[in-house]
Tab-separated table of C-alpha atoms (C1' of nucleotides) and ligand atoms in Angstrom:
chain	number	residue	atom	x	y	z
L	1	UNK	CA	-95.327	-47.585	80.376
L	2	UNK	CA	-95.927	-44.230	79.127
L	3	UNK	CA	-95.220	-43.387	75.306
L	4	UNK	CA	-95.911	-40.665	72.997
L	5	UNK	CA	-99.437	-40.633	73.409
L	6	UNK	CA	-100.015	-36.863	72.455
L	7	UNK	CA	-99.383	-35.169	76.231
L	8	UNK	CA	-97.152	-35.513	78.768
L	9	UNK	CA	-93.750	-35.624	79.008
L	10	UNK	CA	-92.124	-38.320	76.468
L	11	UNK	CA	-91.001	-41.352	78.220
L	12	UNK	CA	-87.284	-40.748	78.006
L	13	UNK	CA	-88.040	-37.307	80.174
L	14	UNK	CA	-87.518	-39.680	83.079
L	15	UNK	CA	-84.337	-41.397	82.136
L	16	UNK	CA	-82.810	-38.165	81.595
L	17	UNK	CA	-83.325	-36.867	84.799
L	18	UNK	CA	-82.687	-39.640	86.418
L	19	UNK	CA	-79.327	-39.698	85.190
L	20	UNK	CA	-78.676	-36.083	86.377
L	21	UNK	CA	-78.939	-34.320	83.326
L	22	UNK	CA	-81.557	-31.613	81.786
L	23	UNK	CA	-84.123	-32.055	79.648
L	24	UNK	CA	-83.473	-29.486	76.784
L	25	UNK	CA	-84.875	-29.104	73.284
L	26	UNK	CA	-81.810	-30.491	70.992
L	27	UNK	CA	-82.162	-33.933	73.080
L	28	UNK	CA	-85.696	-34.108	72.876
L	29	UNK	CA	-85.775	-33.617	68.984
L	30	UNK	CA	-82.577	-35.727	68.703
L	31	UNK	CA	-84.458	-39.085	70.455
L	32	UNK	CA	-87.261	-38.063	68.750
L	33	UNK	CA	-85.248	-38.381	65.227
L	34	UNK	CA	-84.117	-41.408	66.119
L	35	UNK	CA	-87.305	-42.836	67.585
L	36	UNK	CA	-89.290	-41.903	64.351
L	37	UNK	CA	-86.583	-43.932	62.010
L	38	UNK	CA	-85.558	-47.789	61.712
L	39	UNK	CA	-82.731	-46.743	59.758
L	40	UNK	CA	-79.259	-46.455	61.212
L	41	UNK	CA	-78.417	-42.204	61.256
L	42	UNK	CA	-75.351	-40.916	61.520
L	43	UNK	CA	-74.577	-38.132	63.245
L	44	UNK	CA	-74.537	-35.327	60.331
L	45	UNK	CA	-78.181	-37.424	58.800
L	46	UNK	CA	-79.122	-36.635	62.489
L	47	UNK	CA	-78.011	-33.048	62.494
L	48	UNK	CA	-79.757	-32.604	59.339
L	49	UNK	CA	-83.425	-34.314	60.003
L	50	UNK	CA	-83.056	-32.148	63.556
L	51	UNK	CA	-81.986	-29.239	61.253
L	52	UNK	CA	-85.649	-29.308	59.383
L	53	UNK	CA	-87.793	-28.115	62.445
L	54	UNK	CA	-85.498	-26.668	64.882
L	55	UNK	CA	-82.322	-24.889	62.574
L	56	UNK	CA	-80.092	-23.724	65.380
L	57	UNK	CA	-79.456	-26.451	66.950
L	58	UNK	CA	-75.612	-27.250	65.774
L	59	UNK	CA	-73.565	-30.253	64.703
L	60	UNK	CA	-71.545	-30.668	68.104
L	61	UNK	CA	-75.028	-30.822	70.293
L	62	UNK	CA	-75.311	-33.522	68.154
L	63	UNK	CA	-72.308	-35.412	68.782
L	64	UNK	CA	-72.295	-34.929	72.404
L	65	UNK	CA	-76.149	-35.589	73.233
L	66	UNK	CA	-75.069	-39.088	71.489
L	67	UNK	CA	-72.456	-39.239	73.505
L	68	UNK	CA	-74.796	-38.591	76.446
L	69	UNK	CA	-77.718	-40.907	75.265
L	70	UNK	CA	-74.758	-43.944	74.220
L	71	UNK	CA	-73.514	-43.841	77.968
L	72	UNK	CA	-76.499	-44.243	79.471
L	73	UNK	CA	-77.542	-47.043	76.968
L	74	UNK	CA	-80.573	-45.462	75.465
L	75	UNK	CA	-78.661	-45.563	72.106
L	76	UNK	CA	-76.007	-48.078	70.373
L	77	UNK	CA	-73.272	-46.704	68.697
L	78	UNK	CA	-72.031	-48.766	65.100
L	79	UNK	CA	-69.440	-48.917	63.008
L	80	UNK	CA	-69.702	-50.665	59.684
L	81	UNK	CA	-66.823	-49.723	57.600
L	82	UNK	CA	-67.947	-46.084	55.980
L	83	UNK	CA	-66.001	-44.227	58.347
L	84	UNK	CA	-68.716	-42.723	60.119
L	85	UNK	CA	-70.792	-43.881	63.757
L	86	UNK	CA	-74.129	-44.701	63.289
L	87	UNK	CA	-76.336	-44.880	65.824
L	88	UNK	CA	-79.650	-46.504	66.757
L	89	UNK	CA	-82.290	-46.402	69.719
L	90	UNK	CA	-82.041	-49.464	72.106
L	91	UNK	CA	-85.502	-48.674	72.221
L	92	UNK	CA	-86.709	-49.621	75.809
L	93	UNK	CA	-90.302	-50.154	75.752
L	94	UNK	CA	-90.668	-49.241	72.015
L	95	UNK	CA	-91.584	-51.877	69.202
L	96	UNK	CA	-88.026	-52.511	68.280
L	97	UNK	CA	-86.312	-55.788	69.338
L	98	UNK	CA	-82.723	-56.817	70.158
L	99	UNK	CA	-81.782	-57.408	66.699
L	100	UNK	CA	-78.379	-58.412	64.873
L	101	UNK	CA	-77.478	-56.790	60.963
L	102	UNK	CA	-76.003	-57.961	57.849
L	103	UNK	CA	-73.666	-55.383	55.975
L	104	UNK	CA	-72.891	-55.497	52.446
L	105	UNK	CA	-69.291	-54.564	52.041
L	106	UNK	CA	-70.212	-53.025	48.491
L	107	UNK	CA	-73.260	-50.487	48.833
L	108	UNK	CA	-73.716	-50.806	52.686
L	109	UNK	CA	-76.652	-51.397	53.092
L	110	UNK	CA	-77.638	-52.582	56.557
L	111	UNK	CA	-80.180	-55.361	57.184
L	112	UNK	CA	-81.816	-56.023	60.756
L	113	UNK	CA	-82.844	-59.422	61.415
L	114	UNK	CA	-84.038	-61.162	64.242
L	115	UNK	CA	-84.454	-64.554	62.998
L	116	UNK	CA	-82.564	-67.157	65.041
L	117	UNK	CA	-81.920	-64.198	67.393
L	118	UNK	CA	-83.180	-66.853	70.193
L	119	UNK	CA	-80.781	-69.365	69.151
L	120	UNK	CA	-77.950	-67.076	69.255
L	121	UNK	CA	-78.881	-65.043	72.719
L	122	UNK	CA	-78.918	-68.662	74.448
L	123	UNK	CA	-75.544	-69.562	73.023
L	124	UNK	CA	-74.406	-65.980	73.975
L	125	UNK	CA	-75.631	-66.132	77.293
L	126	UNK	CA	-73.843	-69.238	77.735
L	127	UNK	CA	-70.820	-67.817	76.560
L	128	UNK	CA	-70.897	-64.686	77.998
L	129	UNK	CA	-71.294	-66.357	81.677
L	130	UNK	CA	-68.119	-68.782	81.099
L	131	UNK	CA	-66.216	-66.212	79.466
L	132	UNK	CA	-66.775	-63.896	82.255
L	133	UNK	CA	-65.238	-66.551	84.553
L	134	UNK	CA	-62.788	-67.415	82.896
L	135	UNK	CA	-61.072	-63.702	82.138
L	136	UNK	CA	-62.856	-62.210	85.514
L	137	UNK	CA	-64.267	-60.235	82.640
L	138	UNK	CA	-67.498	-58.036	83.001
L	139	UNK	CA	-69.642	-58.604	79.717
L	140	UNK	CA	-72.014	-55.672	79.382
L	141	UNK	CA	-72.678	-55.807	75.788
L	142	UNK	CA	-72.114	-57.883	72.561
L	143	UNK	CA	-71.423	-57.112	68.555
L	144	UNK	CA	-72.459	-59.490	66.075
L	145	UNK	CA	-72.255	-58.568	62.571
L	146	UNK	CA	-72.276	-61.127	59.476
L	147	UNK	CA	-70.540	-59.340	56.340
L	148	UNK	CA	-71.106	-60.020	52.679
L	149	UNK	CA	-72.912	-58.876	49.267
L	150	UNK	CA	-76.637	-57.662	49.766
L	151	UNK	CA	-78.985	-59.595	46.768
L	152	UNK	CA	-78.707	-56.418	44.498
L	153	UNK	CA	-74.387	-56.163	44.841
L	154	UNK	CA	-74.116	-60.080	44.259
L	155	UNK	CA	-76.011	-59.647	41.193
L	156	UNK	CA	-74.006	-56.354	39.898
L	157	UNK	CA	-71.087	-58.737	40.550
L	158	UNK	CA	-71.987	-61.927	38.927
L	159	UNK	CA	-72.855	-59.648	35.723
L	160	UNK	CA	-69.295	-58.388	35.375
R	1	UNK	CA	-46.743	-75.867	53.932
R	2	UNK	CA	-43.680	-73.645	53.460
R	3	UNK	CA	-42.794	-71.556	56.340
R	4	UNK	CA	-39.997	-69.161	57.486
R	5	UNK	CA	-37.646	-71.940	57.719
R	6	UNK	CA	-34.567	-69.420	57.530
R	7	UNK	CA	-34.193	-69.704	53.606
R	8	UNK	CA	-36.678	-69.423	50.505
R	9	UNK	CA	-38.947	-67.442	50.337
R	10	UNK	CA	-41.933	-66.746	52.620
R	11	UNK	CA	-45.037	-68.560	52.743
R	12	UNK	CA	-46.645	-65.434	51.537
R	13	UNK	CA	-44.888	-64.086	48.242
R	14	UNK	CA	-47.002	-66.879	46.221
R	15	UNK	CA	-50.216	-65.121	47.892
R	16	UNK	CA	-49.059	-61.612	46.235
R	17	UNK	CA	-47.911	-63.037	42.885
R	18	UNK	CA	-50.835	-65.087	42.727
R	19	UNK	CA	-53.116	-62.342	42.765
R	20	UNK	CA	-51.164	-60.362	40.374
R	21	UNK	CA	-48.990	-58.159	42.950
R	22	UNK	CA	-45.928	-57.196	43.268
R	23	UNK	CA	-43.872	-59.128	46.213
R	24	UNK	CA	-41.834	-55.840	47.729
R	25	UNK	CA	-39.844	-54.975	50.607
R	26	UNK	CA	-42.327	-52.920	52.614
R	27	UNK	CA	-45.007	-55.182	52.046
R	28	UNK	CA	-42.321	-57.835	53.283
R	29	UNK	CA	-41.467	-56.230	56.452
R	30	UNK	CA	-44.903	-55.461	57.256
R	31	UNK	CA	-46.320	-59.121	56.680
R	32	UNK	CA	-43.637	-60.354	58.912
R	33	UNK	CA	-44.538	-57.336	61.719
R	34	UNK	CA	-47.447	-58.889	61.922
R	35	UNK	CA	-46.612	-62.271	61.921
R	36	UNK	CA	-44.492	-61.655	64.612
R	37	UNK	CA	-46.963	-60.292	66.936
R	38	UNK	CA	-50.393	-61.482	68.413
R	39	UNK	CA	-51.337	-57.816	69.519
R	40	UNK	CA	-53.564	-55.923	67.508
R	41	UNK	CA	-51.778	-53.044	66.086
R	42	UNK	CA	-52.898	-49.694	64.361
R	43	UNK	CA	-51.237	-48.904	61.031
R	44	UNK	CA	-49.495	-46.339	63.217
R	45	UNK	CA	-48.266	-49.423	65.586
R	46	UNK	CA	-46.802	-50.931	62.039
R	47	UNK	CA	-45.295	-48.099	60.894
R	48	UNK	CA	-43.015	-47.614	64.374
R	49	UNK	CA	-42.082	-51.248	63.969
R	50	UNK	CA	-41.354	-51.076	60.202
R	51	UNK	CA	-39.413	-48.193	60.310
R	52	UNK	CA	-37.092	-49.551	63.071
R	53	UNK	CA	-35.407	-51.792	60.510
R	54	UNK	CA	-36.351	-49.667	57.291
R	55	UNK	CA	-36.288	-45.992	57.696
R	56	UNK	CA	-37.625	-45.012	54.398
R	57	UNK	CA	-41.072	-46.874	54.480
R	58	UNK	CA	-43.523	-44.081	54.690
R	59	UNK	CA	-47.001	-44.533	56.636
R	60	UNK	CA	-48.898	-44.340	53.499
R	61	UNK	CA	-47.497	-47.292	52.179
R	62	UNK	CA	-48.120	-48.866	55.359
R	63	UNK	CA	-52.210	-47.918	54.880
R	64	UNK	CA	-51.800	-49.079	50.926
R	65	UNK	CA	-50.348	-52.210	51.875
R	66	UNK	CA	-52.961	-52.789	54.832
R	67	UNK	CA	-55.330	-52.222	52.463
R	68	UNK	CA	-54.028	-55.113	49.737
R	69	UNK	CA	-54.048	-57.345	52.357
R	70	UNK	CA	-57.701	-56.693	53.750
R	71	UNK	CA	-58.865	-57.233	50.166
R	72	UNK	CA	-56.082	-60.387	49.583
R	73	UNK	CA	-57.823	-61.502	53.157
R	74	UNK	CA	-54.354	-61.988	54.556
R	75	UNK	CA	-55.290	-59.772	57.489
R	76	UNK	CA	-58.357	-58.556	59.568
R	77	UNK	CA	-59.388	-55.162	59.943
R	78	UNK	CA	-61.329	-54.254	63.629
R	79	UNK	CA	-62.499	-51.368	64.843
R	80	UNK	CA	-62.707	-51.851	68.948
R	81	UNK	CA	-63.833	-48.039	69.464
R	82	UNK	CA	-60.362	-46.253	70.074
R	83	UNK	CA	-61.248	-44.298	67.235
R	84	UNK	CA	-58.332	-45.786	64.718
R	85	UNK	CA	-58.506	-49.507	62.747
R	86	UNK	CA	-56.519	-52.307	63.915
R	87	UNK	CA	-54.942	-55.298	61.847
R	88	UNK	CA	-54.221	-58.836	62.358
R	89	UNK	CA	-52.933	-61.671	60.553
R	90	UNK	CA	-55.498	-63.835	59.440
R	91	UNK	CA	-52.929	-66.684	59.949
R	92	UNK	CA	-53.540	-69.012	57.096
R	93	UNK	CA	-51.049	-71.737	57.815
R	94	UNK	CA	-49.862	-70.408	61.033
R	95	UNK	CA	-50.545	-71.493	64.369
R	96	UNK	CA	-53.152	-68.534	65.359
R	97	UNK	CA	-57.012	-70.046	65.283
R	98	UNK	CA	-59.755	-68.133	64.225
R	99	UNK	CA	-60.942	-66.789	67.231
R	100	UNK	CA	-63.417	-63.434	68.773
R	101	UNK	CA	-62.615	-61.021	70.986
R	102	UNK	CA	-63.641	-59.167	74.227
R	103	UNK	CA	-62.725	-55.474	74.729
R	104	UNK	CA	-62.467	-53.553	77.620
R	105	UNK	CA	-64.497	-50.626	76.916
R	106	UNK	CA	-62.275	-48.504	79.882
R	107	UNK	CA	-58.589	-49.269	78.958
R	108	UNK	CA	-59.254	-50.852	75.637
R	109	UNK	CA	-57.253	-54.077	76.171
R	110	UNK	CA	-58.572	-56.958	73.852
R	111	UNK	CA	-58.437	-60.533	74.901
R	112	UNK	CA	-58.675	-63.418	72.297
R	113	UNK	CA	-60.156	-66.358	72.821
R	114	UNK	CA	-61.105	-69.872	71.065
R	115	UNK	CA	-63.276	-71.483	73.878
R	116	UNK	CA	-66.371	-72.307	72.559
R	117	UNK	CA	-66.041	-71.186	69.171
R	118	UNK	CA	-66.707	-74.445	68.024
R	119	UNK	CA	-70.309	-74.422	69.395
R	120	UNK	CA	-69.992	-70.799	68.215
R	121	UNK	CA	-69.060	-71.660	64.510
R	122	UNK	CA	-71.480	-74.323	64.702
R	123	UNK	CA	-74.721	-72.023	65.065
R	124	UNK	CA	-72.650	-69.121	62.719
R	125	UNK	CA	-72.631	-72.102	60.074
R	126	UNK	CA	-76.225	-72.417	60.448
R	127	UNK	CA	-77.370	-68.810	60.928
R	128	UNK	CA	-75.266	-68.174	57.954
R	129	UNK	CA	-76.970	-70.156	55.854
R	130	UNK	CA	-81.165	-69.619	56.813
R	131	UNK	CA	-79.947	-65.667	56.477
R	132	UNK	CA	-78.052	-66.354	53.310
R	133	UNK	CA	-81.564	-68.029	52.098
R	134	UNK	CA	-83.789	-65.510	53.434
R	135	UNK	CA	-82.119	-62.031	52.240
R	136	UNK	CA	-80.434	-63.519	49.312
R	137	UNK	CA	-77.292	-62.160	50.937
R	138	UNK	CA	-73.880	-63.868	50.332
R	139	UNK	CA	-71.802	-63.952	53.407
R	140	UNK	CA	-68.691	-63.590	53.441
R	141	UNK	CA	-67.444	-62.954	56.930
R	142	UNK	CA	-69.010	-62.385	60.288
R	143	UNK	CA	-67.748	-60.236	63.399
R	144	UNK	CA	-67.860	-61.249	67.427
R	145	UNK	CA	-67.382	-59.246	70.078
R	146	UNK	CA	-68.064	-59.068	73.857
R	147	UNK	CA	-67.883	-55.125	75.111
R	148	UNK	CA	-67.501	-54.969	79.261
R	149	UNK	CA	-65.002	-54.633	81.800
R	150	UNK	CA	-61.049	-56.568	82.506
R	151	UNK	CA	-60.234	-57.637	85.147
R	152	UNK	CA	-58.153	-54.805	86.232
R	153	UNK	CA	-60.849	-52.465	85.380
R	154	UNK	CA	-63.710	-53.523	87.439
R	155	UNK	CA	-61.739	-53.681	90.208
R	156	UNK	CA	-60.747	-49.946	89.538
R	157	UNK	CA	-64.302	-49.304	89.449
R	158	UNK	CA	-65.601	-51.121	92.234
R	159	UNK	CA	-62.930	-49.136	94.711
R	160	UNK	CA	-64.303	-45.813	93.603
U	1	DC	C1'	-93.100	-16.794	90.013
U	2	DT	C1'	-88.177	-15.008	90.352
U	3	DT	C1'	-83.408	-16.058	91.048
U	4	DG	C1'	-78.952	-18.163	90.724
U	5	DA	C1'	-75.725	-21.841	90.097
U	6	DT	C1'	-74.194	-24.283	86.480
U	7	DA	C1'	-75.218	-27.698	82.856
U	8	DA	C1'	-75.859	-27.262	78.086
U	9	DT	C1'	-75.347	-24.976	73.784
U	10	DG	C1'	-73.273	-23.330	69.380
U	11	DA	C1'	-69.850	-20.895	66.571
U	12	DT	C1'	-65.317	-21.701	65.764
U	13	DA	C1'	-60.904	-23.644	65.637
U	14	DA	C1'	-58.130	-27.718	66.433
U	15	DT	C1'	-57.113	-32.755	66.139
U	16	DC	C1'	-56.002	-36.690	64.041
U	17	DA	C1'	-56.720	-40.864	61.290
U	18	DT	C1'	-57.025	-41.815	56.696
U	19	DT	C1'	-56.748	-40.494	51.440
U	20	DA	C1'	-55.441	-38.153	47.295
U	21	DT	C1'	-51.543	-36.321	44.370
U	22	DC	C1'	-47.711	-36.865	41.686
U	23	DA	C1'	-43.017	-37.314	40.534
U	24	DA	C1'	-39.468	-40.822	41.398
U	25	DT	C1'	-38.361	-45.701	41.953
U	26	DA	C1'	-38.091	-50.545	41.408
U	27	DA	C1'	-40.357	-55.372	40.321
U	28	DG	C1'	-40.387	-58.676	37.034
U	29	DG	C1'	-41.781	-60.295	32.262
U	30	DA	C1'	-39.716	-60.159	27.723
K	1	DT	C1'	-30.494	-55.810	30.257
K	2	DC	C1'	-34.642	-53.157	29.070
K	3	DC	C1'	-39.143	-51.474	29.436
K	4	DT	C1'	-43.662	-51.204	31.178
K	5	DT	C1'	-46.070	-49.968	34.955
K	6	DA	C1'	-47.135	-51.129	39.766
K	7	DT	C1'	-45.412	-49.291	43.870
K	8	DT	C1'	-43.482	-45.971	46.751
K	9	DG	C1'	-42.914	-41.765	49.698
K	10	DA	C1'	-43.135	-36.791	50.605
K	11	DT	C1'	-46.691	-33.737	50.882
K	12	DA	C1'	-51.065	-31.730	50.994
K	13	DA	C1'	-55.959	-32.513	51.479
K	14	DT	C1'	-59.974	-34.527	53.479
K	15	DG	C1'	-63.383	-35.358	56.766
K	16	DA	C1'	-65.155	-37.039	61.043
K	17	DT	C1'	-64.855	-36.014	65.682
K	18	DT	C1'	-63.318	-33.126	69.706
K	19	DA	C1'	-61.733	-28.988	72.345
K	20	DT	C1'	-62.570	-24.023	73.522
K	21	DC	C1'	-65.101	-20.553	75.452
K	22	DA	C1'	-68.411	-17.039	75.733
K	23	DT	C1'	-73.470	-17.196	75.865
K	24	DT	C1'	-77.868	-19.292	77.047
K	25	DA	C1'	-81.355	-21.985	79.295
K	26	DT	C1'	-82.708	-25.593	82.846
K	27	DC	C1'	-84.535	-26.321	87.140
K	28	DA	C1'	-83.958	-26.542	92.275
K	29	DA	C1'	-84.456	-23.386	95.875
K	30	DG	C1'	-86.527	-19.603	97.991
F	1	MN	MN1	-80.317	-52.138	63.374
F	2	MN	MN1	-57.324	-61.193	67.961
F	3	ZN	ZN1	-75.094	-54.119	48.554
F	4	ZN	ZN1	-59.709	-52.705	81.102
DNA sequence: CTTGATAATGATAATCATTATCAATAAGGA
DNA sequence: TCCTTATTGATAATGATTATCATTATCAAG
């Protein structure tokens, strides 16, 4: 499993091509963005890091190589309620697991966790597999999102 | 548990005074549009039903009022990637269930359903509570969904 | 290593859902 | 009924995302 070991083409080089489309510049330093964070980017925070090192690359290169990397499920695309995408590697062979988040409805703040992520795969698999038969429905993908006040907002809010 | 029973008022004007609001006629008609319904509509959805009877209730109202009731917790706000918000009731005393939701991620159709959702709730309860412990975070409200392809849609697909 | 077809880019304008303004209206306690 | 003020609605503004289109760069073929 090749990775970013200095030389050679980055791993994702492969994917792309394989999928029919170029390699270019603005993709490479977009996955690389996104690779290089564990936060969740949207597409302007994206536009700017990319901005730093390579400053003609433009907003809507942005928006469509995620577009691009979201389709061909490199990348998962969020929404948690501040009116903007955000986006996140699905990481492949990175260090990154399948995770689920937390979002405080008063700063939001996003928190990964994989605890009982076990637990809750087996019950979705289960699900996912009945459900499918039942509505002759092809499950691809799944959402799970628990909402509430981070420890800093619930605090704020008690004090009041 | 007072219902629309064809006099008195409506379940529902206790749940506005009670939180210190004022019980009007748009917020009235738009209550009842959704209690009507078991789609999920767009505020645009509620204004083209609203207006049918009342003429004269603007869309911004509609968004204000939408917005009361997220906060009131009378409703449920989604986002299932058609790029506007949809609302639904969130039933109290009525004869909806709490339920999740697959979404076609081709013609955007969303299908309800309850099966399961008890061993769902079940491991929600406990995941709830072990995250609650471990982040300090105070949940509130959590958020299922299973992205893939309808019926009608895979078979679309397949034929190409 | 060129060349050429065309996928990809970027500056710009357009879209469209949602919000902000603000004067006019109406709910409901006194 | 009266008065305070929450609510409304017409309108303009905002802001994220998308469409256009001429220009550029990728990469398969020669
Ligand atoms: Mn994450
Ligand atoms: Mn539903
Ligand atoms: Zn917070
Ligand atoms: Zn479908």
């Amino acid at each position: 499993m090749p990775r970013g070991d200095g030389k050679g083409p980055p791993w994702w080089k492969g994917k792309f091509r394989g999928c029919g489309h170029r390699f270019t510049i603005p993709r490479q330093a977009i996955i690389e963005t996104l690779d290089k964070t564990s936060a969740h980017l949207s597409a302007e925070d994206i536009y700017l890091a990319v901005h730093k090192r390579y400053p003609n690359i433009g907003l809507t290169t942005v928006y469509r190589t995620l577009e691009v990397l979201a389709q061909m499920r490199l990348i998962f695309k969020f929404d948690f309620g501040d009116g903007r995408s955000r986006y996140e590697l699905a990481h492949s062979d990175s260090k990154k697991e399948h995770h689920h988040h937390l979002v405080c409805t008063n700063c939001n703040r996003i928190i990964d966790y994989t605890d009982f992520i076990n637990k809750e795969i087996e019950l979705l698999n289960k699900t996912e597999k009945a459900l499918s038969k039942k509505f002759n429905f092809k499950i691809s993908n799944h959402l799970i999102q628990f909402y509430g006040l981070c420890e800093k907002c619930s605090k704020l809010t008690a004090r009041q």
